[in-house]
Amino acid sequence: MKKIGILFLCYSLVAGLEVNAPEAYESLLGNCSSNSDCSIQYVCTEGTCAHKELFPLSSLDILFTVIATFVNGLGTAGGVGEGALIIPYLILIGKYTITKATSLAYAIVFGGVVGNLLNIIWVSNEKDQKPLINYDINLLVIPGLLIGVPFGVVLHTVLSPSIIYGLILKILVFFIFKIGVRLYKARKESQPQSPVLQMGSPEEIEALAPANPQNEISVIKESYAEEDTLEKEEKVKRTLEQGQQDDKSRDLFPAEKYQEIFFIVLALVATTFLKGSKNFESIVGIGFCSVGYWSMDVVNVVIMSLLFLRNSSLVKKWQNQRESQGYSLSADEIKFDNKKLLLIFALSVFAGLMGGTLSIGGALILAPFLLNWGMSPKAVVATTGFFIVFTMFSSTVETMMYGQIGSSEFVWFALINFVFSFATSRILHQYVQKSKKENIILLVLVIGGLISLCMMVYLTFDLFSTSYTYMKTFSSFCV
């Protein structure tokens, strides 16, 4: 299975580079009198070459759909919703501009993360049977993400291609480094230690040896029996103290927390419909790019900030209640203080900004901090897989309302990636569980990241040498 994945990724690199180098930029193609005057994937529309509609599908449309869906499926199964992995294929094979490719990546990643979510949402922690998803983290992260996303969508529209290409290159390098480090640590931990290393040095063994060798076995037995008894007593005491509170914490779908998430979604939908956009009229008549339009972004910041403060208060309240009942935090739970809450909010806003600009879910920005705070990799993957859905949903809605994604494009890419990612996530995790080869997904992700990086480097140098003016040109959001 590993060889199949690697071969497919290598083929995708060859396919991307073999297709004629793109002149996938409407502003560079000039006037035309027929389709033959335009480059591949472009048609003559009112005397100007423009990218063809998605339907009817061409051979290149099918090719980049298959490759992008495969790469996205691996990414979502590995806990990262990264549009940066698939954008190069949309540009090189699909012949889209960087702005259009990023917009389509929103729909692709959104469909994938929803499919993956349907697998992880039912999973509980093997140690304490609590949800693997940390809903407290999501209540704190989602409001910040939804503050940053609308501003990121504006930046992805107005920034020059050179800046977008540069940011994507940095994200890919960061992605490869982080996943590579995880792969290295995972492989190192999976290697069995020799008995000598596990026992320690000769001096340490001698120091631990009992004074009377004849009583060695009895001393060890007594020691283990005493530790086992104390551990059992402590476990029974903790179970009695936690009582009903512990039963509630094991609900896979905690009602009080989903209620708060519903309030966040309701606020997002309300501000979105009140604000309107270029291709979607506001329900209260606010004009596109008017003072009222931009004021709604300020209103969104205020509402989401208030929801974050509310959720922070609730999370600390629930935490204090558990501690007062003698409940000790599990390995995948985080003790929150004001400093940590402020850091989470700042990181979430930044992650949302980058998510709207580059079609990334925010996992790469937030996951390292969650790991450093003691969460297990499995819990981090499940937790980030939940909030990525909100990042991609908000980004997709914003771009659809602006007219950068058509309804047919959204249905095509989101539906295919939903089905494929759902199946891929389930198959890969079952395969890993049976084979105990937990490094396969990480290895394929690293190789996929390297291939995407090679393609982006090629594109960047090619466009700077042939279309320098285009690469430095900024666009207007309000036109």
Short mmCIF file of C-alpha atoms in Angstrom, two decimals:
data_model
loop_
_atom_site.label_atom_id
_atom_site.label_comp_id
_atom_site.label_asym_id
_atom_site.label_seq_id
_atom_site.Cartn_x
_atom_site.Cartn_y
_atom_site.Cartn_z
CA MET A 1 0.00 0.00 0.00
CA LYS A 2 2.86 2.35 0.84
CA LYS A 3 4.49 1.65 -2.56
CA ILE A 4 1.21 2.35 -4.40
CA GLY A 5 0.80 5.71 -2.64
CA ILE A 6 4.39 6.76 -3.33
CA LEU A 7 4.22 5.70 -6.99
CA PHE A 8 0.99 7.63 -7.48
CA LEU A 9 2.50 10.78 -5.96
CA CYS A 10 5.58 10.46 -8.16
CA TYR A 11 3.35 10.04 -11.22
CA SER A 12 1.46 13.18 -10.24
CA LEU A 13 4.74 15.12 -10.26
CA VAL A 14 5.60 13.88 -13.75
CA ALA A 15 2.05 14.61 -14.97
CA GLY A 16 2.20 18.13 -13.62
CA LEU A 17 5.52 18.95 -15.22
CA GLU A 18 4.83 17.19 -18.53
CA VAL A 19 1.69 19.22 -19.20
CA ASN A 20 2.67 22.33 -21.13
CA ALA A 21 3.89 25.02 -18.77
CA PRO A 22 0.86 27.13 -17.92
CA GLU A 23 -0.14 30.39 -19.34
CA ALA A 24 -3.17 30.05 -17.11
CA TYR A 25 -3.63 33.75 -16.64
CA GLU A 26 -6.44 35.51 -18.43
CA SER A 27 -4.63 38.85 -18.34
CA LEU A 28 -1.73 37.44 -20.39
CA LEU A 29 -3.58 35.72 -23.20
CA GLY A 30 -4.86 38.73 -25.10
CA ASN A 31 -7.60 38.89 -27.72
CA CYS A 32 -8.94 36.00 -29.77
CA SER A 33 -11.33 35.22 -32.59
CA SER A 34 -11.77 31.48 -31.93
CA ASN A 35 -10.88 28.84 -29.33
CA SER A 36 -7.83 27.81 -31.35
CA ASP A 37 -6.25 31.19 -30.53
CA CYS A 38 -6.31 30.36 -26.81
CA SER A 39 -4.11 28.11 -24.68
CA ILE A 40 -5.18 24.67 -23.43
CA GLN A 41 -8.10 24.76 -20.96
CA TYR A 42 -9.06 28.23 -22.29
CA VAL A 43 -11.85 29.30 -24.63
CA CYS A 44 -12.57 32.46 -26.57
CA THR A 45 -15.30 34.45 -24.82
CA GLU A 46 -16.37 37.82 -26.25
CA GLY A 47 -13.02 38.26 -27.98
CA THR A 48 -10.94 37.39 -24.90
CA CYS A 49 -9.41 34.09 -23.79
CA ALA A 50 -10.87 32.91 -20.48
CA HIS A 51 -10.67 29.66 -18.55
CA LYS A 52 -13.29 27.11 -19.62
CA GLU A 53 -16.17 26.18 -17.34
CA LEU A 54 -15.66 22.99 -15.36
CA PHE A 55 -18.34 21.11 -17.31
CA PRO A 56 -18.05 19.39 -19.70
CA LEU A 57 -14.98 17.82 -18.10
CA SER A 58 -11.80 17.63 -20.15
CA SER A 59 -9.09 14.98 -19.69
CA LEU A 60 -7.04 17.48 -17.69
CA ASP A 61 -10.03 18.25 -15.45
CA ILE A 62 -10.37 14.56 -14.65
CA LEU A 63 -6.61 14.18 -14.11
CA PHE A 64 -6.19 17.02 -11.62
CA THR A 65 -9.44 16.03 -9.86
CA VAL A 66 -8.11 12.51 -9.28
CA ILE A 67 -4.67 13.68 -8.12
CA ALA A 68 -5.98 16.51 -5.90
CA THR A 69 -8.58 14.20 -4.36
CA PHE A 70 -5.98 11.52 -3.60
CA VAL A 71 -3.52 13.98 -2.03
CA ASN A 72 -6.29 15.70 -0.05
CA GLY A 73 -7.56 12.34 1.21
CA LEU A 74 -4.12 11.50 2.61
CA GLY A 75 -3.82 14.94 4.16
CA THR A 76 -7.16 14.83 5.95
CA ALA A 77 -6.51 11.27 7.15
CA GLY A 78 -3.25 12.52 8.62
CA GLY A 79 -5.01 15.32 10.47
CA VAL A 80 -4.02 18.24 8.22
CA GLY A 81 -6.35 20.08 5.86
CA GLU A 82 -3.78 21.74 3.68
CA GLY A 83 -4.78 23.44 0.44
CA ALA A 84 -1.09 24.18 -0.14
CA LEU A 85 -0.61 20.51 -1.01
CA ILE A 86 -3.12 20.57 -3.87
CA ILE A 87 -2.86 24.13 -5.22
CA PRO A 88 0.19 23.27 -7.41
CA TYR A 89 -1.82 20.59 -9.25
CA LEU A 90 -4.70 23.00 -9.88
CA ILE A 91 -2.26 25.49 -11.41
CA LEU A 92 -0.01 23.17 -13.42
CA ILE A 93 -2.60 20.66 -14.65
CA GLY A 94 -5.88 22.56 -14.33
CA LYS A 95 -4.34 25.82 -15.65
CA TYR A 96 -6.03 27.99 -13.03
CA THR A 97 -4.71 31.28 -11.69
CA ILE A 98 -3.34 31.27 -8.17
CA THR A 99 -6.46 33.09 -6.90
CA LYS A 100 -8.87 30.66 -8.57
CA ALA A 101 -6.81 27.64 -7.52
CA THR A 102 -6.88 28.76 -3.89
CA SER A 103 -10.64 29.27 -4.07
CA LEU A 104 -11.21 25.77 -5.48
CA ALA A 105 -8.91 24.37 -2.79
CA TYR A 106 -11.38 25.65 -0.15
CA ALA A 107 -14.13 23.42 -1.57
CA ILE A 108 -11.79 20.44 -2.00
CA VAL A 109 -10.43 20.62 1.55
CA PHE A 110 -13.89 21.34 3.01
CA GLY A 111 -15.36 18.19 1.47
CA GLY A 112 -12.37 16.18 2.69
CA VAL A 113 -12.42 17.36 6.30
CA VAL A 114 -16.17 16.74 6.61
CA GLY A 115 -15.66 13.17 5.37
CA ASN A 116 -12.82 12.67 7.84
CA LEU A 117 -14.88 14.19 10.69
CA LEU A 118 -17.58 11.55 10.28
CA ASN A 119 -14.95 8.96 11.19
CA ILE A 120 -13.26 10.65 14.15
CA ILE A 121 -16.38 12.11 15.80
CA TRP A 122 -17.40 8.64 17.09
CA VAL A 123 -13.97 7.75 18.52
CA SER A 124 -13.32 7.74 22.26
CA ASN A 125 -10.05 7.74 24.15
CA GLU A 126 -8.92 4.18 24.86
CA LYS A 127 -7.70 5.08 28.37
CA ASP A 128 -10.71 6.87 29.89
CA GLN A 129 -13.46 6.39 27.25
CA LYS A 130 -13.91 10.16 26.86
CA PRO A 131 -14.30 11.77 23.40
CA LEU A 132 -11.00 11.85 21.53
CA ILE A 133 -11.99 15.34 20.36
CA ASN A 134 -11.18 17.98 22.98
CA TYR A 135 -14.31 20.12 22.78
CA ASP A 136 -12.98 22.67 25.29
CA ILE A 137 -10.15 23.49 22.86
CA ASN A 138 -12.63 23.81 19.99
CA LEU A 139 -14.86 26.20 21.94
CA LEU A 140 -11.84 28.44 22.44
CA VAL A 141 -10.33 28.13 18.96
CA ILE A 142 -13.34 28.41 16.62
CA PRO A 143 -14.32 32.06 17.44
CA GLY A 144 -10.76 33.23 16.74
CA LEU A 145 -10.64 31.30 13.48
CA LEU A 146 -13.87 32.93 12.31
CA ILE A 147 -12.45 36.37 13.09
CA GLY A 148 -9.43 35.80 10.85
CA VAL A 149 -11.02 34.00 7.88
CA PRO A 150 -12.95 36.96 6.30
CA PHE A 151 -9.83 39.13 6.30
CA GLY A 152 -7.82 36.24 4.86
CA VAL A 153 -10.26 35.85 1.96
CA VAL A 154 -9.79 39.55 1.15
CA LEU A 155 -5.99 39.17 1.24
CA HIS A 156 -6.05 36.14 -1.03
CA THR A 157 -7.96 38.23 -3.60
CA VAL A 158 -5.87 41.43 -3.52
CA LEU A 159 -2.30 40.24 -2.85
CA SER A 160 0.05 39.89 -5.80
CA PRO A 161 0.78 36.34 -7.04
CA SER A 162 4.41 36.65 -5.92
CA ILE A 163 3.33 37.12 -2.29
CA ILE A 164 0.84 34.24 -2.44
CA TYR A 165 3.43 31.95 -4.05
CA GLY A 166 5.99 32.96 -1.42
CA LEU A 167 3.57 32.25 1.44
CA ILE A 168 2.61 28.86 0.00
CA LEU A 169 6.30 27.93 -0.35
CA LYS A 170 6.88 28.81 3.31
CA ILE A 171 3.82 26.83 4.39
CA LEU A 172 5.03 23.78 2.43
CA VAL A 173 8.52 23.98 3.94
CA PHE A 174 7.01 24.32 7.41
CA PHE A 175 4.63 21.42 6.68
CA ILE A 176 7.43 19.11 5.51
CA PHE A 177 9.60 20.02 8.50
CA LYS A 178 6.85 19.43 11.08
CA ILE A 179 5.60 16.17 9.56
CA GLY A 180 9.21 15.04 9.05
CA VAL A 181 9.98 15.63 12.73
CA ARG A 182 6.86 13.68 13.71
CA LEU A 183 7.92 10.85 11.38
CA TYR A 184 11.45 10.78 12.83
CA LYS A 185 10.18 10.67 16.42
CA ALA A 186 7.59 8.03 15.59
CA ARG A 187 10.18 5.79 13.92
CA LYS A 188 12.60 6.28 16.80
CA GLU A 189 9.96 5.43 19.40
CA SER A 190 8.91 2.32 17.45
CA GLN A 191 12.44 0.89 17.56
CA PRO A 192 12.79 -1.57 20.47
CA GLN A 193 15.47 -0.79 23.02
CA SER A 194 18.04 -3.42 23.89
CA PRO A 195 17.63 -5.07 27.31
CA VAL A 196 20.92 -3.53 28.46
CA LEU A 197 19.72 0.01 27.69
CA GLN A 198 16.40 -0.64 29.39
CA MET A 199 18.12 -1.90 32.56
CA GLY A 200 20.54 1.00 32.83
CA SER A 201 24.27 1.20 33.50
CA PRO A 202 26.11 -1.41 35.63
CA GLU A 203 26.56 1.17 38.40
CA GLU A 204 22.82 1.91 38.44
CA ILE A 205 22.00 -1.80 38.57
CA GLU A 206 24.45 -2.36 41.41
CA ALA A 207 23.06 0.58 43.36
CA LEU A 208 19.52 -0.77 43.02
CA ALA A 209 20.46 -4.32 44.03
CA PRO A 210 19.26 -5.41 47.50
CA ALA A 211 21.83 -5.80 50.26
CA ASN A 212 20.87 -9.45 50.85
CA PRO A 213 20.78 -11.35 47.52
CA GLN A 214 18.89 -14.26 49.12
CA ASN A 215 15.91 -12.00 49.81
CA GLU A 216 15.88 -10.40 46.31
CA ILE A 217 12.76 -12.15 45.03
CA SER A 218 10.72 -11.51 48.15
CA VAL A 219 11.71 -7.82 48.23
CA ILE A 220 10.63 -7.33 44.63
CA LYS A 221 7.31 -9.15 45.19
CA GLU A 222 6.52 -7.07 48.28
CA SER A 223 7.39 -3.86 46.45
CA TYR A 224 5.13 -4.65 43.50
CA ALA A 225 2.30 -5.83 45.75
CA GLU A 226 2.47 -2.62 47.78
CA GLU A 227 2.48 -0.43 44.68
CA ASP A 228 -0.38 -2.42 43.14
CA THR A 229 -2.50 -2.08 46.29
CA LEU A 230 -1.92 1.67 46.57
CA GLU A 231 -2.72 2.12 42.89
CA LYS A 232 -5.99 0.21 43.22
CA GLU A 233 -7.03 2.18 46.31
CA GLU A 234 -6.26 5.46 44.56
CA LYS A 235 -8.24 4.40 41.49
CA VAL A 236 -11.31 3.42 43.57
CA LYS A 237 -11.14 6.69 45.52
CA ARG A 238 -10.89 8.76 42.35
CA THR A 239 -13.83 6.88 40.79
CA LEU A 240 -16.07 7.50 43.81
CA GLU A 241 -15.19 11.20 43.91
CA GLN A 242 -15.83 11.84 40.25
CA GLY A 243 -19.29 10.23 40.26
CA GLN A 244 -21.85 11.70 37.92
CA GLN A 245 -19.50 14.45 36.69
CA ASP A 246 -17.20 11.82 35.21
CA ASP A 247 -20.13 10.10 33.48
CA LYS A 248 -21.05 13.37 31.74
CA SER A 249 -17.46 13.93 30.59
CA ARG A 250 -17.60 10.60 28.73
CA ASP A 251 -20.48 11.64 26.47
CA LEU A 252 -19.31 11.49 22.86
CA PHE A 253 -21.65 14.39 22.07
CA PRO A 254 -21.70 16.68 25.14
CA ALA A 255 -24.94 18.66 24.81
CA GLU A 256 -23.79 21.79 26.67
CA LYS A 257 -20.72 22.13 24.47
CA TYR A 258 -22.56 21.52 21.22
CA GLN A 259 -24.99 24.19 22.34
CA GLU A 260 -22.15 26.72 22.50
CA ILE A 261 -20.89 25.62 19.09
CA PHE A 262 -24.41 26.15 17.74
CA PHE A 263 -24.34 29.76 19.03
CA ILE A 264 -21.05 30.33 17.16
CA VAL A 265 -22.47 28.94 13.91
CA LEU A 266 -25.65 30.98 14.34
CA ALA A 267 -23.62 34.17 14.77
CA LEU A 268 -21.53 33.33 11.68
CA VAL A 269 -24.59 32.72 9.49
CA ALA A 270 -26.33 35.89 10.75
CA THR A 271 -23.38 38.21 10.07
CA THR A 272 -22.74 36.57 6.68
CA PHE A 273 -26.29 37.10 5.41
CA LEU A 274 -26.46 40.62 6.83
CA LYS A 275 -23.17 41.55 5.20
CA GLY A 276 -23.82 40.12 1.73
CA SER A 277 -21.14 40.13 -0.95
CA LYS A 278 -20.38 40.83 -4.58
CA ASN A 279 -22.68 38.12 -5.98
CA PHE A 280 -25.00 37.79 -2.99
CA GLU A 281 -27.22 40.69 -1.97
CA SER A 282 -27.41 41.57 1.72
CA ILE A 283 -30.79 40.76 3.32
CA VAL A 284 -30.86 44.30 4.78
CA GLY A 285 -29.64 46.06 1.64
CA ILE A 286 -26.00 46.70 2.62
CA GLY A 287 -24.03 47.57 -0.52
CA PHE A 288 -20.93 45.62 -1.49
CA CYS A 289 -17.74 47.38 -0.32
CA SER A 290 -19.79 50.15 1.35
CA VAL A 291 -19.10 51.46 4.84
CA GLY A 292 -21.83 49.17 6.14
CA TYR A 293 -20.17 46.20 4.42
CA TRP A 294 -16.84 46.70 6.19
CA SER A 295 -18.64 47.59 9.42
CA MET A 296 -20.11 44.09 9.46
CA ASP A 297 -16.57 42.70 9.66
CA VAL A 298 -16.07 44.81 12.78
CA VAL A 299 -19.37 43.50 14.16
CA ASN A 300 -18.16 39.94 13.49
CA VAL A 301 -14.93 40.64 15.40
CA VAL A 302 -16.91 41.97 18.39
CA ILE A 303 -19.39 39.07 18.44
CA MET A 304 -16.74 36.36 18.09
CA SER A 305 -14.57 38.04 20.75
CA LEU A 306 -17.54 38.08 23.15
CA LEU A 307 -18.24 34.41 22.39
CA PHE A 308 -14.59 33.60 23.09
CA LEU A 309 -14.81 35.37 26.46
CA ARG A 310 -18.02 33.50 27.25
CA ASN A 311 -16.49 30.15 26.30
CA SER A 312 -13.32 30.92 28.27
CA SER A 313 -15.45 31.56 31.36
CA LEU A 314 -17.40 28.33 30.81
CA VAL A 315 -14.28 26.21 30.24
CA LYS A 316 -12.63 27.54 33.42
CA LYS A 317 -15.89 27.00 35.32
CA TRP A 318 -16.14 23.36 34.18
CA GLN A 319 -12.49 22.87 35.02
CA ASN A 320 -12.91 24.28 38.55
CA GLN A 321 -15.99 22.09 39.13
CA ARG A 322 -14.04 18.96 38.21
CA GLU A 323 -11.09 19.94 40.39
CA SER A 324 -13.38 20.64 43.39
CA GLN A 325 -14.69 17.07 43.08
CA GLY A 326 -11.19 15.64 43.18
CA TYR A 327 -10.99 15.09 39.44
CA SER A 328 -7.45 15.02 38.03
CA LEU A 329 -6.80 16.04 34.43
CA SER A 330 -6.10 13.27 31.96
CA ALA A 331 -3.08 13.36 29.66
CA ASP A 332 -5.14 14.82 26.79
CA GLU A 333 -6.72 17.62 28.85
CA ILE A 334 -5.15 21.04 29.32
CA LYS A 335 -5.26 23.22 32.40
CA PHE A 336 -6.17 26.72 31.23
CA ASP A 337 -4.95 29.97 32.74
CA ASN A 338 -5.38 33.54 31.46
CA LYS A 339 -2.01 33.56 29.71
CA LYS A 340 -2.75 30.33 27.86
CA LEU A 341 -6.24 31.51 26.90
CA LEU A 342 -4.84 34.74 25.44
CA LEU A 343 -2.25 32.78 23.45
CA ILE A 344 -4.95 30.43 22.09
CA PHE A 345 -7.04 33.40 20.96
CA ALA A 346 -4.09 35.11 19.19
CA LEU A 347 -3.01 31.88 17.49
CA SER A 348 -6.57 31.15 16.38
CA VAL A 349 -7.02 34.57 14.76
CA PHE A 350 -3.69 34.17 12.93
CA ALA A 351 -4.62 30.63 11.86
CA GLY A 352 -7.95 31.90 10.50
CA LEU A 353 -6.17 34.69 8.61
CA MET A 354 -3.78 32.20 7.00
CA GLY A 355 -6.66 29.80 6.38
CA GLY A 356 -8.57 32.42 4.42
CA THR A 357 -5.47 33.50 2.51
CA LEU A 358 -3.89 30.14 1.64
CA SER A 359 -6.63 27.53 2.16
CA ILE A 360 -5.02 25.94 5.20
CA GLY A 361 -7.15 24.65 8.06
CA GLY A 362 -5.04 26.02 10.91
CA ALA A 363 -3.82 22.65 12.23
CA LEU A 364 -0.18 23.33 11.37
CA ILE A 365 -0.23 26.54 13.40
CA LEU A 366 -2.09 25.25 16.46
CA ALA A 367 -1.09 21.57 16.61
CA PRO A 368 2.54 22.14 17.76
CA PHE A 369 1.30 24.10 20.78
CA LEU A 370 -1.27 21.45 21.68
CA LEU A 371 1.42 18.78 21.51
CA ASN A 372 3.75 20.85 23.68
CA TRP A 373 0.98 21.24 26.26
CA GLY A 374 0.83 17.46 26.66
CA MET A 375 -1.93 16.27 24.32
CA SER A 376 -1.32 12.97 22.54
CA PRO A 377 -0.90 12.99 18.73
CA LYS A 378 -4.16 11.06 18.28
CA ALA A 379 -6.13 13.58 20.36
CA VAL A 380 -4.50 16.50 18.51
CA VAL A 381 -5.42 15.01 15.12
CA ALA A 382 -9.04 14.52 16.23
CA THR A 383 -9.31 17.98 17.81
CA THR A 384 -7.82 19.86 14.86
CA GLY A 385 -9.91 17.74 12.47
CA PHE A 386 -13.00 19.18 14.15
CA PHE A 387 -12.18 22.89 13.99
CA ILE A 388 -10.72 22.70 10.46
CA VAL A 389 -14.29 22.10 9.27
CA PHE A 390 -15.28 25.58 10.48
CA THR A 391 -12.27 27.27 8.88
CA MET A 392 -12.96 25.70 5.51
CA PHE A 393 -16.73 26.22 5.76
CA SER A 394 -16.32 29.95 6.42
CA SER A 395 -13.70 30.33 3.66
CA THR A 396 -15.83 28.43 1.14
CA VAL A 397 -18.97 30.44 1.89
CA GLU A 398 -17.05 33.73 1.59
CA THR A 399 -15.56 32.82 -1.80
CA MET A 400 -18.87 31.47 -3.14
CA MET A 401 -20.66 34.68 -2.18
CA TYR A 402 -17.91 36.69 -3.84
CA GLY A 403 -18.35 34.62 -7.03
CA GLN A 404 -14.95 32.91 -7.07
CA ILE A 405 -16.50 29.42 -6.84
CA GLY A 406 -19.55 28.36 -8.83
CA SER A 407 -22.20 26.10 -7.35
CA SER A 408 -21.40 23.30 -9.81
CA GLU A 409 -17.69 23.52 -8.92
CA PHE A 410 -18.49 23.36 -5.21
CA VAL A 411 -20.78 20.34 -5.56
CA TRP A 412 -18.32 18.48 -7.80
CA PHE A 413 -15.19 18.96 -5.69
CA ALA A 414 -16.78 18.89 -2.23
CA LEU A 415 -18.87 15.77 -2.89
CA ILE A 416 -16.07 13.75 -4.48
CA ASN A 417 -13.62 14.65 -1.72
CA PHE A 418 -16.20 13.98 0.98
CA VAL A 419 -16.75 10.41 -0.25
CA PHE A 420 -13.08 9.69 -0.95
CA SER A 421 -11.75 11.17 2.30
CA PHE A 422 -14.37 9.33 4.34
CA ALA A 423 -13.33 6.03 2.74
CA THR A 424 -9.59 6.82 2.80
CA SER A 425 -9.61 7.87 6.45
CA ARG A 426 -11.41 4.70 7.51
CA ILE A 427 -9.32 2.33 5.35
CA LEU A 428 -5.99 3.89 6.32
CA HIS A 429 -6.69 3.91 10.04
CA GLN A 430 -7.94 0.31 9.94
CA TYR A 431 -4.83 -0.70 7.98
CA VAL A 432 -2.54 1.09 10.41
CA GLN A 433 -4.32 -0.47 13.38
CA LYS A 434 -3.96 -4.00 11.98
CA SER A 435 -0.45 -3.68 10.57
CA LYS A 436 0.90 -1.52 13.43
CA LYS A 437 2.70 0.56 10.77
CA GLU A 438 1.73 3.98 12.10
CA ASN A 439 4.41 5.79 10.09
CA ILE A 440 2.94 5.08 6.65
CA ILE A 441 0.60 8.09 6.56
CA LEU A 442 3.36 10.41 7.78
CA LEU A 443 5.80 9.08 5.19
CA VAL A 444 3.37 9.53 2.30
CA LEU A 445 2.52 13.05 3.54
CA VAL A 446 6.20 14.01 3.57
CA ILE A 447 6.67 12.70 0.03
CA GLY A 448 3.49 14.48 -1.12
CA GLY A 449 4.70 17.70 0.48
CA LEU A 450 8.09 17.42 -1.25
CA ILE A 451 6.42 16.87 -4.63
CA SER A 452 4.13 19.89 -4.12
CA LEU A 453 7.14 21.96 -3.05
CA CYS A 454 9.07 20.98 -6.19
CA MET A 455 6.11 21.95 -8.37
CA MET A 456 5.69 25.32 -6.63
CA VAL A 457 9.40 26.12 -6.96
CA TYR A 458 9.21 25.29 -10.67
CA LEU A 459 6.11 27.46 -11.12
CA THR A 460 7.56 30.39 -9.21
CA PHE A 461 10.82 30.52 -11.18
CA ASP A 462 9.02 29.96 -14.49
CA LEU A 463 6.53 32.78 -13.90
CA PHE A 464 9.11 35.24 -12.62
CA SER A 465 11.17 34.64 -15.78
CA THR A 466 8.24 34.89 -18.21
CA SER A 467 5.62 37.08 -16.48
CA TYR A 468 7.42 39.32 -14.00
CA THR A 469 4.89 42.15 -14.26
CA TYR A 470 1.98 39.82 -13.62
CA MET A 471 3.65 38.35 -10.53
CA LYS A 472 4.01 41.83 -9.02
CA THR A 473 0.47 43.01 -9.81
CA PHE A 474 -2.03 43.56 -6.99
CA SER A 475 -5.78 43.24 -7.56
CA SER A 476 -8.78 45.17 -6.28
CA PHE A 477 -11.29 43.38 -4.06
CA CYS A 478 -14.17 45.75 -4.84
CA VAL A 479 -14.00 45.65 -8.64
#
